Amino acid sequence: MLPPFAIQSEENRAMAKDCSIGIEPRISSERIILLDTQPVFSASVLAETIKPDGSSTIPVMRGESLSAELAHELMDIQVDLLKHDISDPSLLASSLSQSSNSGIEKDNKVPEREYLATPVFIHTKLQGRELSPRIVWLLSKALMHDFKSSSFVRENTGNNPDEHSSSKFHNTDMDSNPLKLFAIPFKKKEDNPRVQHESYISALWKLRDQILSMKPPSFKRPVSEREWLKSSAKIWEQVRNSSTISEYGRALQHSGIYRT
């Protein structure tokens, strides 16, 4: 089944530069749904993560080694720019099944919100002074404005998105802000790169650590790794057909980030 938007050619991606020109849903071994077309995690990082012999230095699947078959299957999945995170999409299936069984009652009741974990946005083109806390805060404020009416930033606590201060948009404060924005230094190709706030590689590892250490949502029952792997294909189809993905696409088009 095709993704919500057509997969773009390399030529079209190059012409778009830092503008998103479509959505490519992908899934990583850490149960993270990744959207967009610009690479963040390289294939070498993915290969190291899923070594079937268990020799990887990156903790995956709670220390359990993966089978060669699963490793090859995961290697076929190209990991693209992380802009939207669903830490455990298995709850999506139960949410959709419950809503589909409601039938006519949906017309008289407020529709139940689809399961949605924490969305994460990443900017990889910032350089020099653009990496200042104020610039990152302004970018966060712009994102909040574009997505203020979206379910991506709604919380059960009822916090108003406009009430978040600049400190709450800092990369180290992951749990207090409904919309996460990370700034990754631009990867320069110069022989003698200028001094940066932090290197591109170290920023990627820091990003990965922070994403994986985010406080997970509470579920009715725990989902084991075995259950995840067993039902991952079904879950993935639910995610690809999810109204959340469609809403994300509409939000991009409305905000002007999506280029036609």
PDB file of C-alpha atoms in Angstrom:
ATOM      1  CA  MET A   1       0.000   0.000   0.000  1.00  0.00           C
ATOM      2  CA  LEU A   2       1.369   3.413  -0.940  1.00  0.00           C
ATOM      3  CA  PRO A   3       2.159   6.061   1.682  1.00  0.00           C
ATOM      4  CA  PRO A   4      -0.099   9.150   1.951  1.00  0.00           C
ATOM      5  CA  PHE A   5       2.208  11.039  -0.440  1.00  0.00           C
ATOM      6  CA  ALA A   6       4.154   9.723  -3.411  1.00  0.00           C
ATOM      7  CA  ILE A   7       7.799   8.894  -2.745  1.00  0.00           C
ATOM      8  CA  GLN A   8       9.863  11.629  -4.355  1.00  0.00           C
ATOM      9  CA  SER A   9      12.840  11.142  -6.653  1.00  0.00           C
ATOM     10  CA  GLU A  10      16.360  12.139  -5.609  1.00  0.00           C
ATOM     11  CA  GLU A  11      16.247  14.996  -8.121  1.00  0.00           C
ATOM     12  CA  ASN A  12      13.046  16.399  -6.630  1.00  0.00           C
ATOM     13  CA  ARG A  13      14.457  16.095  -3.136  1.00  0.00           C
ATOM     14  CA  ALA A  14      17.586  18.003  -4.149  1.00  0.00           C
ATOM     15  CA  MET A  15      15.469  20.775  -5.669  1.00  0.00           C
ATOM     16  CA  ALA A  16      13.425  21.062  -2.494  1.00  0.00           C
ATOM     17  CA  LYS A  17      16.541  21.526  -0.328  1.00  0.00           C
ATOM     18  CA  ASP A  18      15.343  22.048   3.246  1.00  0.00           C
ATOM     19  CA  CYS A  19      11.664  22.079   2.329  1.00  0.00           C
ATOM     20  CA  SER A  20       9.579  18.992   2.895  1.00  0.00           C
ATOM     21  CA  ILE A  21       8.199  17.713  -0.407  1.00  0.00           C
ATOM     22  CA  GLY A  22       6.314  14.682   0.819  1.00  0.00           C
ATOM     23  CA  ILE A  23       5.972  12.075   3.524  1.00  0.00           C
ATOM     24  CA  GLU A  24       7.702   8.720   3.635  1.00  0.00           C
ATOM     25  CA  PRO A  25       6.541   6.683   6.619  1.00  0.00           C
ATOM     26  CA  ARG A  26       9.197   4.331   7.962  1.00  0.00           C
ATOM     27  CA  ILE A  27       9.518   2.315  11.138  1.00  0.00           C
ATOM     28  CA  SER A  28      12.641   1.619  13.211  1.00  0.00           C
ATOM     29  CA  SER A  29      13.477  -1.302  15.477  1.00  0.00           C
ATOM     30  CA  GLU A  30      12.831   0.973  18.475  1.00  0.00           C
ATOM     31  CA  ARG A  31       9.124   1.233  17.541  1.00  0.00           C
ATOM     32  CA  ILE A  32       9.587   4.784  16.266  1.00  0.00           C
ATOM     33  CA  ILE A  33       7.553   5.959  13.301  1.00  0.00           C
ATOM     34  CA  LEU A  34       9.626   8.316  11.162  1.00  0.00           C
ATOM     35  CA  LEU A  35       8.189  10.696   8.597  1.00  0.00           C
ATOM     36  CA  ASP A  36       9.674  12.892   5.871  1.00  0.00           C
ATOM     37  CA  THR A  37      12.352  12.530   3.253  1.00  0.00           C
ATOM     38  CA  GLN A  38      15.585  13.984   4.630  1.00  0.00           C
ATOM     39  CA  PRO A  39      17.926  11.421   6.243  1.00  0.00           C
ATOM     40  CA  VAL A  40      18.934  11.816   9.875  1.00  0.00           C
ATOM     41  CA  PHE A  41      19.923   8.337  10.998  1.00  0.00           C
ATOM     42  CA  SER A  42      22.331   6.853   8.454  1.00  0.00           C
ATOM     43  CA  ALA A  43      22.149   3.301   7.192  1.00  0.00           C
ATOM     44  CA  SER A  44      25.380   2.525   9.049  1.00  0.00           C
ATOM     45  CA  VAL A  45      23.768   3.505  12.350  1.00  0.00           C
ATOM     46  CA  LEU A  46      20.787   1.281  11.579  1.00  0.00           C
ATOM     47  CA  ALA A  47      23.112  -1.591  10.644  1.00  0.00           C
ATOM     48  CA  GLU A  48      24.992  -1.232  13.914  1.00  0.00           C
ATOM     49  CA  THR A  49      21.741  -1.111  15.841  1.00  0.00           C
ATOM     50  CA  ILE A  50      20.352  -4.375  14.499  1.00  0.00           C
ATOM     51  CA  LYS A  51      23.412  -6.658  14.369  1.00  0.00           C
ATOM     52  CA  PRO A  52      21.933 -10.172  14.584  1.00  0.00           C
ATOM     53  CA  ASP A  53      24.866 -11.592  16.550  1.00  0.00           C
ATOM     54  CA  GLY A  54      24.188  -9.294  19.483  1.00  0.00           C
ATOM     55  CA  SER A  55      27.570  -7.555  19.227  1.00  0.00           C
ATOM     56  CA  SER A  56      26.094  -4.095  18.770  1.00  0.00           C
ATOM     57  CA  THR A  57      27.197  -1.477  21.281  1.00  0.00           C
ATOM     58  CA  ILE A  58      23.808   0.200  20.954  1.00  0.00           C
ATOM     59  CA  PRO A  59      21.193  -1.219  23.347  1.00  0.00           C
ATOM     60  CA  VAL A  60      18.256  -2.551  21.335  1.00  0.00           C
ATOM     61  CA  MET A  61      15.248  -4.652  22.290  1.00  0.00           C
ATOM     62  CA  ARG A  62      16.285  -4.749  25.938  1.00  0.00           C
ATOM     63  CA  GLY A  63      19.540  -6.499  25.150  1.00  0.00           C
ATOM     64  CA  GLU A  64      17.999  -9.291  23.081  1.00  0.00           C
ATOM     65  CA  SER A  65      19.758 -10.106  19.815  1.00  0.00           C
ATOM     66  CA  LEU A  66      17.678 -10.067  16.647  1.00  0.00           C
ATOM     67  CA  SER A  67      17.371 -12.874  14.129  1.00  0.00           C
ATOM     68  CA  ALA A  68      19.171 -12.539  10.806  1.00  0.00           C
ATOM     69  CA  GLU A  69      15.809 -12.603   8.996  1.00  0.00           C
ATOM     70  CA  LEU A  70      14.477  -9.725  11.045  1.00  0.00           C
ATOM     71  CA  ALA A  71      17.751  -7.832  10.693  1.00  0.00           C
ATOM     72  CA  HIS A  72      17.603  -8.061   6.893  1.00  0.00           C
ATOM     73  CA  GLU A  73      13.959  -7.013   6.960  1.00  0.00           C
ATOM     74  CA  LEU A  74      14.787  -3.977   9.053  1.00  0.00           C
ATOM     75  CA  MET A  75      17.777  -3.135   6.873  1.00  0.00           C
ATOM     76  CA  ASP A  76      15.397  -2.745   3.942  1.00  0.00           C
ATOM     77  CA  ILE A  77      13.755   0.120   5.801  1.00  0.00           C
ATOM     78  CA  GLN A  78      15.496   3.423   5.159  1.00  0.00           C
ATOM     79  CA  VAL A  79      15.346   5.668   8.181  1.00  0.00           C
ATOM     80  CA  ASP A  80      14.455   9.233   7.204  1.00  0.00           C
ATOM     81  CA  LEU A  81      14.113  12.528   9.045  1.00  0.00           C
ATOM     82  CA  LEU A  82      12.412  12.079  12.372  1.00  0.00           C
ATOM     83  CA  LYS A  83       9.610  14.539  12.694  1.00  0.00           C
ATOM     84  CA  HIS A  84       6.939  12.507  14.324  1.00  0.00           C
ATOM     85  CA  ASP A  85       7.363   9.856  17.035  1.00  0.00           C
ATOM     86  CA  ILE A  86       4.981   7.083  18.044  1.00  0.00           C
ATOM     87  CA  SER A  87       6.843   5.239  20.779  1.00  0.00           C
ATOM     88  CA  ASP A  88       4.418   2.296  20.921  1.00  0.00           C
ATOM     89  CA  PRO A  89       1.873   2.289  18.078  1.00  0.00           C
ATOM     90  CA  SER A  90       0.395  -1.048  19.122  1.00  0.00           C
ATOM     91  CA  LEU A  91      -2.300   0.877  20.987  1.00  0.00           C
ATOM     92  CA  LEU A  92      -3.330   2.384  17.669  1.00  0.00           C
ATOM     93  CA  ALA A  93      -4.853  -0.905  16.560  1.00  0.00           C
ATOM     94  CA  SER A  94      -7.038  -1.237  19.637  1.00  0.00           C
ATOM     95  CA  SER A  95      -8.039   2.414  19.414  1.00  0.00           C
ATOM     96  CA  LEU A  96      -9.121   2.065  15.795  1.00  0.00           C
ATOM     97  CA  SER A  97     -10.997  -1.180  16.454  1.00  0.00           C
ATOM     98  CA  GLN A  98     -12.880   0.373  19.360  1.00  0.00           C
ATOM     99  CA  SER A  99     -13.864   3.383  17.278  1.00  0.00           C
ATOM    100  CA  SER A 100     -14.970   1.187  14.361  1.00  0.00           C
ATOM    101  CA  ASN A 101     -17.231  -0.866  16.644  1.00  0.00           C
ATOM    102  CA  SER A 102     -19.025   2.181  17.961  1.00  0.00           C
ATOM    103  CA  GLY A 103     -21.181   2.359  14.774  1.00  0.00           C
ATOM    104  CA  ILE A 104     -24.017   4.880  14.788  1.00  0.00           C
ATOM    105  CA  GLU A 105     -23.162   6.023  18.317  1.00  0.00           C
ATOM    106  CA  LYS A 106     -20.309   8.061  16.844  1.00  0.00           C
ATOM    107  CA  ASP A 107     -22.800  10.521  15.404  1.00  0.00           C
ATOM    108  CA  ASN A 108     -24.136  11.430  18.839  1.00  0.00           C
ATOM    109  CA  LYS A 109     -20.871  11.405  20.750  1.00  0.00           C
ATOM    110  CA  VAL A 110     -17.632  13.311  20.630  1.00  0.00           C
ATOM    111  CA  PRO A 111     -15.266  11.183  18.521  1.00  0.00           C
ATOM    112  CA  GLU A 112     -12.643   9.378  20.540  1.00  0.00           C
ATOM    113  CA  ARG A 113      -9.151  10.699  19.911  1.00  0.00           C
ATOM    114  CA  GLU A 114      -6.884   8.312  18.080  1.00  0.00           C
ATOM    115  CA  TYR A 115      -3.912   7.075  20.060  1.00  0.00           C
ATOM    116  CA  LEU A 116      -1.013   9.439  19.514  1.00  0.00           C
ATOM    117  CA  ALA A 117       2.341   9.583  21.245  1.00  0.00           C
ATOM    118  CA  THR A 118       4.750  12.492  21.330  1.00  0.00           C
ATOM    119  CA  PRO A 119       5.469  14.268  18.026  1.00  0.00           C
ATOM    120  CA  VAL A 120       9.096  15.303  17.533  1.00  0.00           C
ATOM    121  CA  PHE A 121      10.356  17.842  14.998  1.00  0.00           C
ATOM    122  CA  ILE A 122      14.017  18.149  13.976  1.00  0.00           C
ATOM    123  CA  HIS A 123      15.737  21.016  12.145  1.00  0.00           C
ATOM    124  CA  THR A 124      19.023  19.985  10.512  1.00  0.00           C
ATOM    125  CA  LYS A 125      19.922  23.148   8.596  1.00  0.00           C
ATOM    126  CA  LEU A 126      20.786  25.602  11.373  1.00  0.00           C
ATOM    127  CA  GLN A 127      24.271  27.143  11.344  1.00  0.00           C
ATOM    128  CA  GLY A 128      26.253  29.464  13.611  1.00  0.00           C
ATOM    129  CA  ARG A 129      24.080  32.019  15.373  1.00  0.00           C
ATOM    130  CA  GLU A 130      20.950  30.286  14.142  1.00  0.00           C
ATOM    131  CA  LEU A 131      21.553  27.707  16.882  1.00  0.00           C
ATOM    132  CA  SER A 132      20.952  30.277  19.606  1.00  0.00           C
ATOM    133  CA  PRO A 133      18.253  29.468  22.200  1.00  0.00           C
ATOM    134  CA  ARG A 134      16.159  32.429  21.026  1.00  0.00           C
ATOM    135  CA  ILE A 135      16.102  31.259  17.402  1.00  0.00           C
ATOM    136  CA  VAL A 136      15.158  27.741  18.450  1.00  0.00           C
ATOM    137  CA  TRP A 137      12.416  29.172  20.658  1.00  0.00           C
ATOM    138  CA  LEU A 138      11.052  31.272  17.769  1.00  0.00           C
ATOM    139  CA  LEU A 139      10.986  28.184  15.564  1.00  0.00           C
ATOM    140  CA  SER A 140       9.142  26.310  18.288  1.00  0.00           C
ATOM    141  CA  LYS A 141       6.660  29.147  18.635  1.00  0.00           C
ATOM    142  CA  ALA A 142       6.012  29.093  14.888  1.00  0.00           C
ATOM    143  CA  LEU A 143       5.397  25.345  14.976  1.00  0.00           C
ATOM    144  CA  MET A 144       3.031  25.724  17.917  1.00  0.00           C
ATOM    145  CA  HIS A 145       1.107  28.367  15.982  1.00  0.00           C
ATOM    146  CA  ASP A 146       0.732  26.089  12.948  1.00  0.00           C
ATOM    147  CA  PHE A 147      -0.299  23.074  15.027  1.00  0.00           C
ATOM    148  CA  LYS A 148      -2.224  24.775  17.838  1.00  0.00           C
ATOM    149  CA  SER A 149      -5.562  23.395  16.636  1.00  0.00           C
ATOM    150  CA  SER A 150      -4.159  19.958  15.931  1.00  0.00           C
ATOM    151  CA  SER A 151      -4.394  16.851  18.082  1.00  0.00           C
ATOM    152  CA  PHE A 152      -0.603  16.664  17.945  1.00  0.00           C
ATOM    153  CA  VAL A 153      -0.263  19.256  20.703  1.00  0.00           C
ATOM    154  CA  ARG A 154      -3.342  18.546  22.801  1.00  0.00           C
ATOM    155  CA  GLU A 155      -2.721  17.248  26.284  1.00  0.00           C
ATOM    156  CA  ASN A 156      -4.989  15.762  28.910  1.00  0.00           C
ATOM    157  CA  THR A 157      -3.750  18.425  31.293  1.00  0.00           C
ATOM    158  CA  GLY A 158      -5.329  21.116  29.166  1.00  0.00           C
ATOM    159  CA  ASN A 159      -2.224  23.261  28.934  1.00  0.00           C
ATOM    160  CA  ASN A 160      -2.451  26.184  26.563  1.00  0.00           C
ATOM    161  CA  PRO A 161       0.287  25.991  23.904  1.00  0.00           C
ATOM    162  CA  ASP A 162       0.782  29.774  24.028  1.00  0.00           C
ATOM    163  CA  GLU A 163       1.683  29.628  27.704  1.00  0.00           C
ATOM    164  CA  HIS A 164       4.931  27.724  27.185  1.00  0.00           C
ATOM    165  CA  SER A 165       8.035  29.765  27.937  1.00  0.00           C
ATOM    166  CA  SER A 166      11.283  29.621  25.997  1.00  0.00           C
ATOM    167  CA  SER A 167      12.869  27.359  28.591  1.00  0.00           C
ATOM    168  CA  LYS A 168      10.235  24.706  27.925  1.00  0.00           C
ATOM    169  CA  PHE A 169      11.380  24.495  24.323  1.00  0.00           C
ATOM    170  CA  HIS A 170      14.947  23.661  25.312  1.00  0.00           C
ATOM    171  CA  ASN A 171      16.203  20.296  24.088  1.00  0.00           C
ATOM    172  CA  THR A 172      16.868  19.013  27.590  1.00  0.00           C
ATOM    173  CA  ASP A 173      13.257  19.419  28.734  1.00  0.00           C
ATOM    174  CA  MET A 174      11.546  16.555  26.951  1.00  0.00           C
ATOM    175  CA  ASP A 175       8.577  15.781  29.142  1.00  0.00           C
ATOM    176  CA  SER A 176       6.969  19.179  29.768  1.00  0.00           C
ATOM    177  CA  ASN A 177       6.277  20.351  26.215  1.00  0.00           C
ATOM    178  CA  PRO A 178       3.677  18.703  23.948  1.00  0.00           C
ATOM    179  CA  LEU A 179       5.617  19.681  20.820  1.00  0.00           C
ATOM    180  CA  LYS A 180       9.320  18.851  20.773  1.00  0.00           C
ATOM    181  CA  LEU A 181      11.764  20.671  18.516  1.00  0.00           C
ATOM    182  CA  PHE A 182      15.428  19.703  18.225  1.00  0.00           C
ATOM    183  CA  ALA A 183      18.101  21.701  16.428  1.00  0.00           C
ATOM    184  CA  ILE A 184      20.859  19.644  14.803  1.00  0.00           C
ATOM    185  CA  PRO A 185      23.969  21.513  13.553  1.00  0.00           C
ATOM    186  CA  PHE A 186      24.260  21.611   9.786  1.00  0.00           C
ATOM    187  CA  LYS A 187      26.632  18.906   8.540  1.00  0.00           C
ATOM    188  CA  LYS A 188      29.421  20.835   6.848  1.00  0.00           C
ATOM    189  CA  LYS A 189      31.677  19.327   4.208  1.00  0.00           C
ATOM    190  CA  GLU A 190      34.572  21.743   4.654  1.00  0.00           C
ATOM    191  CA  ASP A 191      38.083  20.471   5.318  1.00  0.00           C
ATOM    192  CA  ASN A 192      38.391  22.760   8.309  1.00  0.00           C
ATOM    193  CA  PRO A 193      34.879  23.280   9.651  1.00  0.00           C
ATOM    194  CA  ARG A 194      34.273  26.239  11.891  1.00  0.00           C
ATOM    195  CA  VAL A 195      33.712  25.791  15.566  1.00  0.00           C
ATOM    196  CA  GLN A 196      30.139  24.700  16.193  1.00  0.00           C
ATOM    197  CA  HIS A 197      28.037  24.444  19.318  1.00  0.00           C
ATOM    198  CA  GLU A 198      28.328  20.666  19.008  1.00  0.00           C
ATOM    199  CA  SER A 199      29.228  18.321  16.210  1.00  0.00           C
ATOM    200  CA  TYR A 200      26.649  16.848  13.876  1.00  0.00           C
ATOM    201  CA  ILE A 201      27.471  13.295  14.938  1.00  0.00           C
ATOM    202  CA  SER A 202      27.392  13.974  18.675  1.00  0.00           C
ATOM    203  CA  ALA A 203      24.114  15.851  18.240  1.00  0.00           C
ATOM    204  CA  LEU A 204      22.620  12.824  16.483  1.00  0.00           C
ATOM    205  CA  TRP A 205      23.640  10.496  19.290  1.00  0.00           C
ATOM    206  CA  LYS A 206      22.316  12.948  21.858  1.00  0.00           C
ATOM    207  CA  LEU A 207      19.047  13.150  19.929  1.00  0.00           C
ATOM    208  CA  ARG A 208      18.739   9.371  19.793  1.00  0.00           C
ATOM    209  CA  ASP A 209      19.413   9.035  23.519  1.00  0.00           C
ATOM    210  CA  GLN A 210      16.832  11.694  24.375  1.00  0.00           C
ATOM    211  CA  ILE A 211      14.186  10.202  22.095  1.00  0.00           C
ATOM    212  CA  LEU A 212      14.640   6.722  23.533  1.00  0.00           C
ATOM    213  CA  SER A 213      14.692   8.045  27.107  1.00  0.00           C
ATOM    214  CA  MET A 214      11.442   9.980  26.763  1.00  0.00           C
ATOM    215  CA  LYS A 215       8.834   9.093  29.350  1.00  0.00           C
ATOM    216  CA  PRO A 216       6.459   6.644  27.651  1.00  0.00           C
ATOM    217  CA  PRO A 217       2.685   7.024  27.955  1.00  0.00           C
ATOM    218  CA  SER A 218       0.844   4.776  30.359  1.00  0.00           C
ATOM    219  CA  PHE A 219      -1.077   1.896  28.827  1.00  0.00           C
ATOM    220  CA  LYS A 220      -3.804  -0.411  30.060  1.00  0.00           C
ATOM    221  CA  ARG A 221      -1.368  -3.293  29.863  1.00  0.00           C
ATOM    222  CA  PRO A 222       2.333  -3.626  28.996  1.00  0.00           C
ATOM    223  CA  VAL A 223       3.316  -4.676  25.494  1.00  0.00           C
ATOM    224  CA  SER A 224       6.197  -7.149  25.340  1.00  0.00           C
ATOM    225  CA  GLU A 225       8.877  -7.155  22.656  1.00  0.00           C
ATOM    226  CA  ARG A 226       7.583 -10.535  21.457  1.00  0.00           C
ATOM    227  CA  GLU A 227       4.064  -9.129  21.031  1.00  0.00           C
ATOM    228  CA  TRP A 228       5.437  -6.120  19.183  1.00  0.00           C
ATOM    229  CA  LEU A 229       7.396  -8.219  16.698  1.00  0.00           C
ATOM    230  CA  LYS A 230       4.556 -10.690  16.231  1.00  0.00           C
ATOM    231  CA  SER A 231       1.993  -8.027  15.379  1.00  0.00           C
ATOM    232  CA  SER A 232       4.296  -5.389  13.839  1.00  0.00           C
ATOM    233  CA  ALA A 233       3.039  -5.959  10.274  1.00  0.00           C
ATOM    234  CA  LYS A 234      -0.595  -5.479  11.307  1.00  0.00           C
ATOM    235  CA  ILE A 235       0.298  -2.456  13.421  1.00  0.00           C
ATOM    236  CA  TRP A 236       2.231  -0.912  10.548  1.00  0.00           C
ATOM    237  CA  GLU A 237      -0.775  -1.191   8.234  1.00  0.00           C
ATOM    238  CA  GLN A 238      -2.924   0.472  10.906  1.00  0.00           C
ATOM    239  CA  VAL A 239      -0.416   3.306  11.180  1.00  0.00           C
ATOM    240  CA  ARG A 240      -0.194   3.813   7.424  1.00  0.00           C
ATOM    241  CA  ASN A 241      -3.997   3.999   7.211  1.00  0.00           C
ATOM    242  CA  SER A 242      -4.223   6.128  10.324  1.00  0.00           C
ATOM    243  CA  SER A 243      -6.160   9.371  10.351  1.00  0.00           C
ATOM    244  CA  THR A 244      -3.223  10.792  12.309  1.00  0.00           C
ATOM    245  CA  ILE A 245      -0.987  10.486   9.250  1.00  0.00           C
ATOM    246  CA  SER A 246      -3.638  12.183   7.120  1.00  0.00           C
ATOM    247  CA  GLU A 247      -4.008  14.987   9.649  1.00  0.00           C
ATOM    248  CA  TYR A 248      -0.265  15.475   9.692  1.00  0.00           C
ATOM    249  CA  GLY A 249      -0.246  15.854   5.915  1.00  0.00           C
ATOM    250  CA  ARG A 250      -3.078  18.381   5.985  1.00  0.00           C
ATOM    251  CA  ALA A 251      -1.284  20.355   8.698  1.00  0.00           C
ATOM    252  CA  LEU A 252       1.881  20.492   6.581  1.00  0.00           C
ATOM    253  CA  GLN A 253      -0.064  21.710   3.573  1.00  0.00           C
ATOM    254  CA  HIS A 254      -1.878  24.331   5.641  1.00  0.00           C
ATOM    255  CA  SER A 255       1.354  25.636   7.197  1.00  0.00           C
ATOM    256  CA  GLY A 256       3.125  25.904   3.845  1.00  0.00           C
ATOM    257  CA  ILE A 257       5.863  23.429   4.784  1.00  0.00           C
ATOM    258  CA  TYR A 258       4.676  21.001   2.139  1.00  0.00           C
ATOM    259  CA  ARG A 259       5.738  21.922  -1.383  1.00  0.00           C
ATOM    260  CA  THR A 260       3.598  20.854  -4.324  1.00  0.00           C
TER     261      THR A 260
END
